[in-house]
Amino acid sequence: MYSFPAEATWRTSSYTQQQNCVEVADTPGLAAVRDTKNRGHGHLLFETPEWRAFVGSLKTDRG
């Protein structure tokens, strides 16, 4: 099981809209995603290659 540091620095996507607010934080090997409006409800963890593949697929679909 992975643990994510509580002191991680979260950032909001530059593409975030009012209705779909998400934040992402990275550490070596992991990325965490959480709902900006419900930060206390936890986060989802992804291994870095998984997260990069997901973001890459979004960028490809836009083009």
mmCIF file with all atom_site columns, N, CA and C in Angstrom:
data_model
loop_
_atom_site.group_PDB
_atom_site.id
_atom_site.type_symbol
_atom_site.label_atom_id
_atom_site.label_alt_id
_atom_site.label_comp_id
_atom_site.label_asym_id
_atom_site.label_entity_id
_atom_site.label_seq_id
_atom_site.pdbx_PDB_ins_code
_atom_site.Cartn_x
_atom_site.Cartn_y
_atom_site.Cartn_z
_atom_site.occupancy
_atom_site.B_iso_or_equiv
_atom_site.pdbx_formal_charge
_atom_site.auth_seq_id
_atom_site.auth_comp_id
_atom_site.auth_asym_id
_atom_site.auth_atom_id
_atom_site.pdbx_PDB_model_num
ATOM 1   N N  . MET A 1 1  ? 0.850   -1.185 0.000   1.00 0.00 ? 1  MET A N  1
ATOM 2   C CA . MET A 1 1  ? 0.000   0.000  0.000   1.00 0.00 ? 1  MET A CA 1
ATOM 3   C C  . MET A 1 1  ? 0.888   1.239  0.000   1.00 0.00 ? 1  MET A C  1
ATOM 4   N N  . TYR A 1 2  ? 0.476   2.236  -0.743  1.00 0.00 ? 2  TYR A N  1
ATOM 5   C CA . TYR A 1 2  ? 1.227   3.479  -0.847  1.00 0.00 ? 2  TYR A CA 1
ATOM 6   C C  . TYR A 1 2  ? 0.769   4.462  0.218   1.00 0.00 ? 2  TYR A C  1
ATOM 7   N N  . SER A 1 3  ? 1.689   5.280  0.667   1.00 0.00 ? 3  SER A N  1
ATOM 8   C CA . SER A 1 3  ? 1.310   6.385  1.544   1.00 0.00 ? 3  SER A CA 1
ATOM 9   C C  . SER A 1 3  ? 1.739   7.671  0.857   1.00 0.00 ? 3  SER A C  1
ATOM 10  N N  . PHE A 1 4  ? 0.970   8.695  1.055   1.00 0.00 ? 4  PHE A N  1
ATOM 11  C CA . PHE A 1 4  ? 1.244   9.977  0.417   1.00 0.00 ? 4  PHE A CA 1
ATOM 12  C C  . PHE A 1 4  ? 1.496   10.999 1.508   1.00 0.00 ? 4  PHE A C  1
ATOM 13  N N  . PRO A 1 5  ? 2.570   11.775 1.410   1.00 0.00 ? 5  PRO A N  1
ATOM 14  C CA . PRO A 1 5  ? 2.914   12.713 2.486   1.00 0.00 ? 5  PRO A CA 1
ATOM 15  C C  . PRO A 1 5  ? 1.870   13.815 2.675   1.00 0.00 ? 5  PRO A C  1
ATOM 16  N N  . ALA A 1 6  ? 1.524   14.061 3.912   1.00 0.00 ? 6  ALA A N  1
ATOM 17  C CA . ALA A 1 6  ? 0.534   15.094 4.240   1.00 0.00 ? 6  ALA A CA 1
ATOM 18  C C  . ALA A 1 6  ? 1.009   16.485 3.842   1.00 0.00 ? 6  ALA A C  1
ATOM 19  N N  . GLU A 1 7  ? 2.322   16.691 3.793   1.00 0.00 ? 7  GLU A N  1
ATOM 20  C CA . GLU A 1 7  ? 2.857   18.018 3.467   1.00 0.00 ? 7  GLU A CA 1
ATOM 21  C C  . GLU A 1 7  ? 3.027   18.240 1.965   1.00 0.00 ? 7  GLU A C  1
ATOM 22  N N  . ALA A 1 8  ? 2.484   17.363 1.157   1.00 0.00 ? 8  ALA A N  1
ATOM 23  C CA . ALA A 1 8  ? 2.596   17.493 -0.304  1.00 0.00 ? 8  ALA A CA 1
ATOM 24  C C  . ALA A 1 8  ? 2.038   18.838 -0.772  1.00 0.00 ? 8  ALA A C  1
ATOM 25  N N  . THR A 1 9  ? 2.615   19.364 -1.824  1.00 0.00 ? 9  THR A N  1
ATOM 26  C CA . THR A 1 9  ? 2.160   20.626 -2.403  1.00 0.00 ? 9  THR A CA 1
ATOM 27  C C  . THR A 1 9  ? 1.150   20.325 -3.502  1.00 0.00 ? 9  THR A C  1
ATOM 28  N N  . TRP A 1 10 ? -0.059  20.810 -3.319  1.00 0.00 ? 10 TRP A N  1
ATOM 29  C CA . TRP A 1 10 ? -1.147  20.586 -4.277  1.00 0.00 ? 10 TRP A CA 1
ATOM 30  C C  . TRP A 1 10 ? -1.232  21.761 -5.235  1.00 0.00 ? 10 TRP A C  1
ATOM 31  N N  . ARG A 1 11 ? -1.570  21.464 -6.489  1.00 0.00 ? 11 ARG A N  1
ATOM 32  C CA . ARG A 1 11 ? -1.762  22.522 -7.498  1.00 0.00 ? 11 ARG A CA 1
ATOM 33  C C  . ARG A 1 11 ? -3.076  22.261 -8.240  1.00 0.00 ? 11 ARG A C  1
ATOM 34  N N  . THR A 1 12 ? -3.690  23.329 -8.671  1.00 0.00 ? 12 THR A N  1
ATOM 35  C CA . THR A 1 12 ? -4.934  23.235 -9.437  1.00 0.00 ? 12 THR A CA 1
ATOM 36  C C  . THR A 1 12 ? -4.592  23.271 -10.908 1.00 0.00 ? 12 THR A C  1
ATOM 37  N N  . SER A 1 13 ? -5.224  22.431 -11.667 1.00 0.00 ? 13 SER A N  1
ATOM 38  C CA . SER A 1 13 ? -4.991  22.396 -13.106 1.00 0.00 ? 13 SER A CA 1
ATOM 39  C C  . SER A 1 13 ? -5.307  23.741 -13.730 1.00 0.00 ? 13 SER A C  1
ATOM 40  N N  . SER A 1 14 ? -4.512  24.144 -14.701 1.00 0.00 ? 14 SER A N  1
ATOM 41  C CA . SER A 1 14 ? -4.781  25.396 -15.411 1.00 0.00 ? 14 SER A CA 1
ATOM 42  C C  . SER A 1 14 ? -6.024  25.276 -16.286 1.00 0.00 ? 14 SER A C  1
ATOM 43  N N  . TYR A 1 15 ? -6.478  24.062 -16.523 1.00 0.00 ? 15 TYR A N  1
ATOM 44  C CA . TYR A 1 15 ? -7.678  23.828 -17.335 1.00 0.00 ? 15 TYR A CA 1
ATOM 45  C C  . TYR A 1 15 ? -8.924  23.615 -16.493 1.00 0.00 ? 15 TYR A C  1
ATOM 46  N N  . THR A 1 16 ? -8.796  23.718 -15.175 1.00 0.00 ? 16 THR A N  1
ATOM 47  C CA . THR A 1 16 ? -9.927  23.498 -14.291 1.00 0.00 ? 16 THR A CA 1
ATOM 48  C C  . THR A 1 16 ? -10.980 24.569 -14.498 1.00 0.00 ? 16 THR A C  1
ATOM 49  N N  . GLN A 1 17 ? -12.210 24.110 -14.542 1.00 0.00 ? 17 GLN A N  1
ATOM 50  C CA . GLN A 1 17 ? -13.351 25.025 -14.651 1.00 0.00 ? 17 GLN A CA 1
ATOM 51  C C  . GLN A 1 17 ? -14.082 25.010 -13.318 1.00 0.00 ? 17 GLN A C  1
ATOM 52  N N  . GLN A 1 18 ? -14.983 25.943 -13.117 1.00 0.00 ? 18 GLN A N  1
ATOM 53  C CA . GLN A 1 18 ? -15.717 26.051 -11.855 1.00 0.00 ? 18 GLN A CA 1
ATOM 54  C C  . GLN A 1 18 ? -16.398 24.738 -11.464 1.00 0.00 ? 18 GLN A C  1
ATOM 55  N N  . GLN A 1 19 ? -16.957 24.031 -12.424 1.00 0.00 ? 19 GLN A N  1
ATOM 56  C CA . GLN A 1 19 ? -17.721 22.824 -12.133 1.00 0.00 ? 19 GLN A CA 1
ATOM 57  C C  . GLN A 1 19 ? -16.827 21.604 -11.878 1.00 0.00 ? 19 GLN A C  1
ATOM 58  N N  . ASN A 1 20 ? -15.633 21.575 -12.412 1.00 0.00 ? 20 ASN A N  1
ATOM 59  C CA . ASN A 1 20 ? -14.775 20.394 -12.358 1.00 0.00 ? 20 ASN A CA 1
ATOM 60  C C  . ASN A 1 20 ? -13.417 20.729 -11.762 1.00 0.00 ? 20 ASN A C  1
ATOM 61  N N  . CYS A 1 21 ? -13.390 21.031 -10.503 1.00 0.00 ? 21 CYS A N  1
ATOM 62  C CA . CYS A 1 21 ? -12.142 21.452 -9.865  1.00 0.00 ? 21 CYS A CA 1
ATOM 63  C C  . CYS A 1 21 ? -11.389 20.264 -9.288  1.00 0.00 ? 21 CYS A C  1
ATOM 64  N N  . VAL A 1 22 ? -10.179 20.071 -9.771  1.00 0.00 ? 22 VAL A N  1
ATOM 65  C CA . VAL A 1 22 ? -9.322  19.018 -9.233  1.00 0.00 ? 22 VAL A CA 1
ATOM 66  C C  . VAL A 1 22 ? -7.955  19.606 -8.919  1.00 0.00 ? 22 VAL A C  1
ATOM 67  N N  . GLU A 1 23 ? -7.285  18.975 -7.966  1.00 0.00 ? 23 GLU A N  1
ATOM 68  C CA . GLU A 1 23 ? -5.929  19.344 -7.608  1.00 0.00 ? 23 GLU A CA 1
ATOM 69  C C  . GLU A 1 23 ? -5.056  18.104 -7.727  1.00 0.00 ? 23 GLU A C  1
ATOM 70  N N  . VAL A 1 24 ? -3.790  18.335 -8.048  1.00 0.00 ? 24 VAL A N  1
ATOM 71  C CA . VAL A 1 24 ? -2.834  17.246 -8.200  1.00 0.00 ? 24 VAL A CA 1
ATOM 72  C C  . VAL A 1 24 ? -1.599  17.573 -7.372  1.00 0.00 ? 24 VAL A C  1
ATOM 73  N N  . ALA A 1 25 ? -1.015  16.540 -6.770  1.00 0.00 ? 25 ALA A N  1
ATOM 74  C CA . ALA A 1 25 ? 0.251   16.672 -6.051  1.00 0.00 ? 25 ALA A CA 1
ATOM 75  C C  . ALA A 1 25 ? 1.134   15.505 -6.473  1.00 0.00 ? 25 ALA A C  1
ATOM 76  N N  . ASP A 1 26 ? 2.427   15.769 -6.613  1.00 0.00 ? 26 ASP A N  1
ATOM 77  C CA . ASP A 1 26 ? 3.371   14.742 -7.041  1.00 0.00 ? 26 ASP A CA 1
ATOM 78  C C  . ASP A 1 26 ? 4.436   14.505 -5.979  1.00 0.00 ? 26 ASP A C  1
ATOM 79  N N  . THR A 1 27 ? 4.863   13.268 -5.890  1.00 0.00 ? 27 THR A N  1
ATOM 80  C CA . THR A 1 27 ? 6.052   12.886 -5.140  1.00 0.00 ? 27 THR A CA 1
ATOM 81  C C  . THR A 1 27 ? 6.793   11.915 -6.041  1.00 0.00 ? 27 THR A C  1
ATOM 82  N N  . PRO A 1 28 ? 8.018   11.590 -5.752  1.00 0.00 ? 28 PRO A N  1
ATOM 83  C CA . PRO A 1 28 ? 8.720   10.638 -6.615  1.00 0.00 ? 28 PRO A CA 1
ATOM 84  C C  . PRO A 1 28 ? 7.947   9.319  -6.725  1.00 0.00 ? 28 PRO A C  1
ATOM 85  N N  . GLY A 1 29 ? 7.520   9.019  -7.934  1.00 0.00 ? 29 GLY A N  1
ATOM 86  C CA . GLY A 1 29 ? 6.838   7.762  -8.199  1.00 0.00 ? 29 GLY A CA 1
ATOM 87  C C  . GLY A 1 29 ? 5.337   7.765  -8.058  1.00 0.00 ? 29 GLY A C  1
ATOM 88  N N  . LEU A 1 30 ? 4.759   8.826  -7.465  1.00 0.00 ? 30 LEU A N  1
ATOM 89  C CA . LEU A 1 30 ? 3.309   8.861  -7.248  1.00 0.00 ? 30 LEU A CA 1
ATOM 90  C C  . LEU A 1 30 ? 2.712   10.221 -7.586  1.00 0.00 ? 30 LEU A C  1
ATOM 91  N N  . ALA A 1 31 ? 1.438   10.189 -7.990  1.00 0.00 ? 31 ALA A N  1
ATOM 92  C CA . ALA A 1 31 ? 0.652   11.403 -8.166  1.00 0.00 ? 31 ALA A CA 1
ATOM 93  C C  . ALA A 1 31 ? -0.662  11.191 -7.431  1.00 0.00 ? 31 ALA A C  1
ATOM 94  N N  . ALA A 1 32 ? -1.139  12.220 -6.767  1.00 0.00 ? 32 ALA A N  1
ATOM 95  C CA . ALA A 1 32 ? -2.417  12.150 -6.059  1.00 0.00 ? 32 ALA A CA 1
ATOM 96  C C  . ALA A 1 32 ? -3.357  13.173 -6.666  1.00 0.00 ? 32 ALA A C  1
ATOM 97  N N  . VAL A 1 33 ? -4.635  12.832 -6.704  1.00 0.00 ? 33 VAL A N  1
ATOM 98  C CA . VAL A 1 33 ? -5.665  13.708 -7.265  1.00 0.00 ? 33 VAL A CA 1
ATOM 99  C C  . VAL A 1 33 ? -6.785  13.823 -6.239  1.00 0.00 ? 33 VAL A C  1
ATOM 100 N N  . ARG A 1 34 ? -7.277  15.037 -6.040  1.00 0.00 ? 34 ARG A N  1
ATOM 101 C CA . ARG A 1 34 ? -8.394  15.234 -5.114  1.00 0.00 ? 34 ARG A CA 1
ATOM 102 C C  . ARG A 1 34 ? -9.347  16.285 -5.649  1.00 0.00 ? 34 ARG A C  1
ATOM 103 N N  . ASP A 1 35 ? -10.533 16.299 -5.086  1.00 0.00 ? 35 ASP A N  1
ATOM 104 C CA . ASP A 1 35 ? -11.573 17.264 -5.435  1.00 0.00 ? 35 ASP A CA 1
ATOM 105 C C  . ASP A 1 35 ? -11.301 18.549 -4.656  1.00 0.00 ? 35 ASP A C  1
ATOM 106 N N  . THR A 1 36 ? -11.150 19.649 -5.363  1.00 0.00 ? 36 THR A N  1
ATOM 107 C CA . THR A 1 36 ? -10.856 20.926 -4.714  1.00 0.00 ? 36 THR A CA 1
ATOM 108 C C  . THR A 1 36 ? -11.945 21.331 -3.727  1.00 0.00 ? 36 THR A C  1
ATOM 109 N N  . LYS A 1 37 ? -13.195 21.047 -4.073  1.00 0.00 ? 37 LYS A N  1
ATOM 110 C CA . LYS A 1 37 ? -14.307 21.458 -3.225  1.00 0.00 ? 37 LYS A CA 1
ATOM 111 C C  . LYS A 1 37 ? -14.505 20.551 -2.016  1.00 0.00 ? 37 LYS A C  1
ATOM 112 N N  . ASN A 1 38 ? -13.903 19.359 -2.042  1.00 0.00 ? 38 ASN A N  1
ATOM 113 C CA . ASN A 1 38 ? -14.052 18.399 -0.949  1.00 0.00 ? 38 ASN A CA 1
ATOM 114 C C  . ASN A 1 38 ? -12.690 17.823 -0.567  1.00 0.00 ? 38 ASN A C  1
ATOM 115 N N  . ARG A 1 39 ? -11.763 18.669 -0.243  1.00 0.00 ? 39 ARG A N  1
ATOM 116 C CA . ARG A 1 39 ? -10.386 18.256 0.046   1.00 0.00 ? 39 ARG A CA 1
ATOM 117 C C  . ARG A 1 39 ? -10.290 17.229 1.177   1.00 0.00 ? 39 ARG A C  1
ATOM 118 N N  . GLY A 1 40 ? -11.160 17.313 2.127   1.00 0.00 ? 40 GLY A N  1
ATOM 119 C CA . GLY A 1 40 ? -11.117 16.412 3.267   1.00 0.00 ? 40 GLY A CA 1
ATOM 120 C C  . GLY A 1 40 ? -11.620 15.012 2.980   1.00 0.00 ? 40 GLY A C  1
ATOM 121 N N  . HIS A 1 41 ? -12.137 14.795 1.793   1.00 0.00 ? 41 HIS A N  1
ATOM 122 C CA . HIS A 1 41 ? -12.688 13.477 1.448   1.00 0.00 ? 41 HIS A CA 1
ATOM 123 C C  . HIS A 1 41 ? -11.648 12.509 0.910   1.00 0.00 ? 41 HIS A C  1
ATOM 124 N N  . GLY A 1 42 ? -10.403 12.875 0.979   1.00 0.00 ? 42 GLY A N  1
ATOM 125 C CA . GLY A 1 42 ? -9.346  11.979 0.539   1.00 0.00 ? 42 GLY A CA 1
ATOM 126 C C  . GLY A 1 42 ? -8.873  12.261 -0.881  1.00 0.00 ? 42 GLY A C  1
ATOM 127 N N  . HIS A 1 43 ? -8.066  11.334 -1.397  1.00 0.00 ? 43 HIS A N  1
ATOM 128 C CA . HIS A 1 43 ? -7.490  11.509 -2.721  1.00 0.00 ? 43 HIS A CA 1
ATOM 129 C C  . HIS A 1 43 ? -7.287  10.142 -3.370  1.00 0.00 ? 43 HIS A C  1
ATOM 130 N N  . LEU A 1 44 ? -7.087  10.149 -4.652  1.00 0.00 ? 44 LEU A N  1
ATOM 131 C CA . LEU A 1 44 ? -6.768  8.941  -5.409  1.00 0.00 ? 44 LEU A CA 1
ATOM 132 C C  . LEU A 1 44 ? -5.278  8.961  -5.710  1.00 0.00 ? 44 LEU A C  1
ATOM 133 N N  . LEU A 1 45 ? -4.631  7.824  -5.573  1.00 0.00 ? 45 LEU A N  1
ATOM 134 C CA . LEU A 1 45 ? -3.203  7.713  -5.866  1.00 0.00 ? 45 LEU A CA 1
ATOM 135 C C  . LEU A 1 45 ? -2.976  6.957  -7.170  1.00 0.00 ? 45 LEU A C  1
ATOM 136 N N  . PHE A 1 46 ? -2.019  7.446  -7.943  1.00 0.00 ? 46 PHE A N  1
ATOM 137 C CA . PHE A 1 46 ? -1.628  6.803  -9.189  1.00 0.00 ? 46 PHE A CA 1
ATOM 138 C C  . PHE A 1 46 ? -0.114  6.721  -9.239  1.00 0.00 ? 46 PHE A C  1
ATOM 139 N N  . GLU A 1 47 ? 0.410   5.641  -9.774  1.00 0.00 ? 47 GLU A N  1
ATOM 140 C CA . GLU A 1 47 ? 1.840   5.590  -10.026 1.00 0.00 ? 47 GLU A CA 1
ATOM 141 C C  . GLU A 1 47 ? 2.134   6.578  -11.148 1.00 0.00 ? 47 GLU A C  1
ATOM 142 N N  . THR A 1 48 ? 3.308   7.198  -11.117 1.00 0.00 ? 48 THR A N  1
ATOM 143 C CA . THR A 1 48 ? 3.650   8.246  -12.076 1.00 0.00 ? 48 THR A CA 1
ATOM 144 C C  . THR A 1 48 ? 3.449   7.826  -13.529 1.00 0.00 ? 48 THR A C  1
ATOM 145 N N  . PRO A 1 49 ? 3.883   6.631  -13.959 1.00 0.00 ? 49 PRO A N  1
ATOM 146 C CA . PRO A 1 49 ? 3.654   6.255  -15.364 1.00 0.00 ? 49 PRO A CA 1
ATOM 147 C C  . PRO A 1 49 ? 2.167   6.181  -15.728 1.00 0.00 ? 49 PRO A C  1
ATOM 148 N N  . GLU A 1 50 ? 1.342   5.720  -14.779 1.00 0.00 ? 50 GLU A N  1
ATOM 149 C CA . GLU A 1 50 ? -0.113  5.671  -14.999 1.00 0.00 ? 50 GLU A CA 1
ATOM 150 C C  . GLU A 1 50 ? -0.670  7.074  -15.206 1.00 0.00 ? 50 GLU A C  1
ATOM 151 N N  . TRP A 1 51 ? -0.270  7.987  -14.318 1.00 0.00 ? 51 TRP A N  1
ATOM 152 C CA . TRP A 1 51 ? -0.773  9.356  -14.370 1.00 0.00 ? 51 TRP A CA 1
ATOM 153 C C  . TRP A 1 51 ? -0.341  10.037 -15.671 1.00 0.00 ? 51 TRP A C  1
ATOM 154 N N  . ARG A 1 52 ? 0.917   9.860  -16.053 1.00 0.00 ? 52 ARG A N  1
ATOM 155 C CA . ARG A 1 52 ? 1.408   10.469 -17.293 1.00 0.00 ? 52 ARG A CA 1
ATOM 156 C C  . ARG A 1 52 ? 0.661   9.922  -18.508 1.00 0.00 ? 52 ARG A C  1
ATOM 157 N N  . ALA A 1 53 ? 0.371   8.632  -18.502 1.00 0.00 ? 53 ALA A N  1
ATOM 158 C CA . ALA A 1 53 ? -0.384  8.030  -19.611 1.00 0.00 ? 53 ALA A CA 1
ATOM 159 C C  . ALA A 1 53 ? -1.791  8.617  -19.678 1.00 0.00 ? 53 ALA A C  1
ATOM 160 N N  . PHE A 1 54 ? -2.418  8.800  -18.527 1.00 0.00 ? 54 PHE A N  1
ATOM 161 C CA . PHE A 1 54 ? -3.762  9.378  -18.483 1.00 0.00 ? 54 PHE A CA 1
ATOM 162 C C  . PHE A 1 54 ? -3.765  10.807 -19.021 1.00 0.00 ? 54 PHE A C  1
ATOM 163 N N  . VAL A 1 55 ? -2.859  11.633 -18.504 1.00 0.00 ? 55 VAL A N  1
ATOM 164 C CA . VAL A 1 55 ? -2.781  13.030 -18.954 1.00 0.00 ? 55 VAL A CA 1
ATOM 165 C C  . VAL A 1 55 ? -2.429  13.087 -20.439 1.00 0.00 ? 55 VAL A C  1
ATOM 166 N N  . GLY A 1 56 ? -1.514  12.230 -20.881 1.00 0.00 ? 56 GLY A N  1
ATOM 167 C CA . GLY A 1 56 ? -1.145  12.190 -22.295 1.00 0.00 ? 56 GLY A CA 1
ATOM 168 C C  . GLY A 1 56 ? -2.324  11.836 -23.180 1.00 0.00 ? 56 GLY A C  1
ATOM 169 N N  . SER A 1 57 ? -3.170  10.911 -22.717 1.00 0.00 ? 57 SER A N  1
ATOM 170 C CA . SER A 1 57 ? -4.340  10.542 -23.517 1.00 0.00 ? 57 SER A CA 1
ATOM 171 C C  . SER A 1 57 ? -5.333  11.696 -23.614 1.00 0.00 ? 57 SER A C  1
ATOM 172 N N  . LEU A 1 58 ? -5.446  12.492 -22.563 1.00 0.00 ? 58 LEU A N  1
ATOM 173 C CA . LEU A 1 58 ? -6.329  13.661 -22.602 1.00 0.00 ? 58 LEU A CA 1
ATOM 174 C C  . LEU A 1 58 ? -5.814  14.676 -23.617 1.00 0.00 ? 58 LEU A C  1
ATOM 175 N N  . LYS A 1 59 ? -4.516  14.892 -23.618 1.00 0.00 ? 59 LYS A N  1
ATOM 176 C CA . LYS A 1 59 ? -3.932  15.855 -24.558 1.00 0.00 ? 59 LYS A CA 1
ATOM 177 C C  . LYS A 1 59 ? -4.109  15.371 -25.989 1.00 0.00 ? 59 LYS A C  1
ATOM 178 N N  . THR A 1 60 ? -3.985  14.081 -26.222 1.00 0.00 ? 60 THR A N  1
ATOM 179 C CA . THR A 1 60 ? -4.153  13.513 -27.562 1.00 0.00 ? 60 THR A CA 1
ATOM 180 C C  . THR A 1 60 ? -5.584  13.681 -28.043 1.00 0.00 ? 60 THR A C  1
ATOM 181 N N  . ASP A 1 61 ? -6.556  13.453 -27.155 1.00 0.00 ? 61 ASP A N  1
ATOM 182 C CA . ASP A 1 61 ? -7.959  13.571 -27.511 1.00 0.00 ? 61 ASP A CA 1
ATOM 183 C C  . ASP A 1 61 ? -8.362  14.996 -27.853 1.00 0.00 ? 61 ASP A C  1
ATOM 184 N N  . ARG A 1 62 ? -7.637  15.981 -27.333 1.00 0.00 ? 62 ARG A N  1
ATOM 185 C CA . ARG A 1 62 ? -7.952  17.393 -27.604 1.00 0.00 ? 62 ARG A CA 1
ATOM 186 C C  . ARG A 1 62 ? -7.524  17.813 -29.002 1.00 0.00 ? 62 ARG A C  1
ATOM 187 N N  . GLY A 1 63 ? -6.445  17.164 -29.503 1.00 0.00 ? 63 GLY A N  1
ATOM 188 C CA . GLY A 1 63 ? -5.832  17.567 -30.749 1.00 0.00 ? 63 GLY A CA 1
ATOM 189 C C  . GLY A 1 63 ? -6.621  17.199 -31.928 1.00 0.00 ? 63 GLY A C  1
#
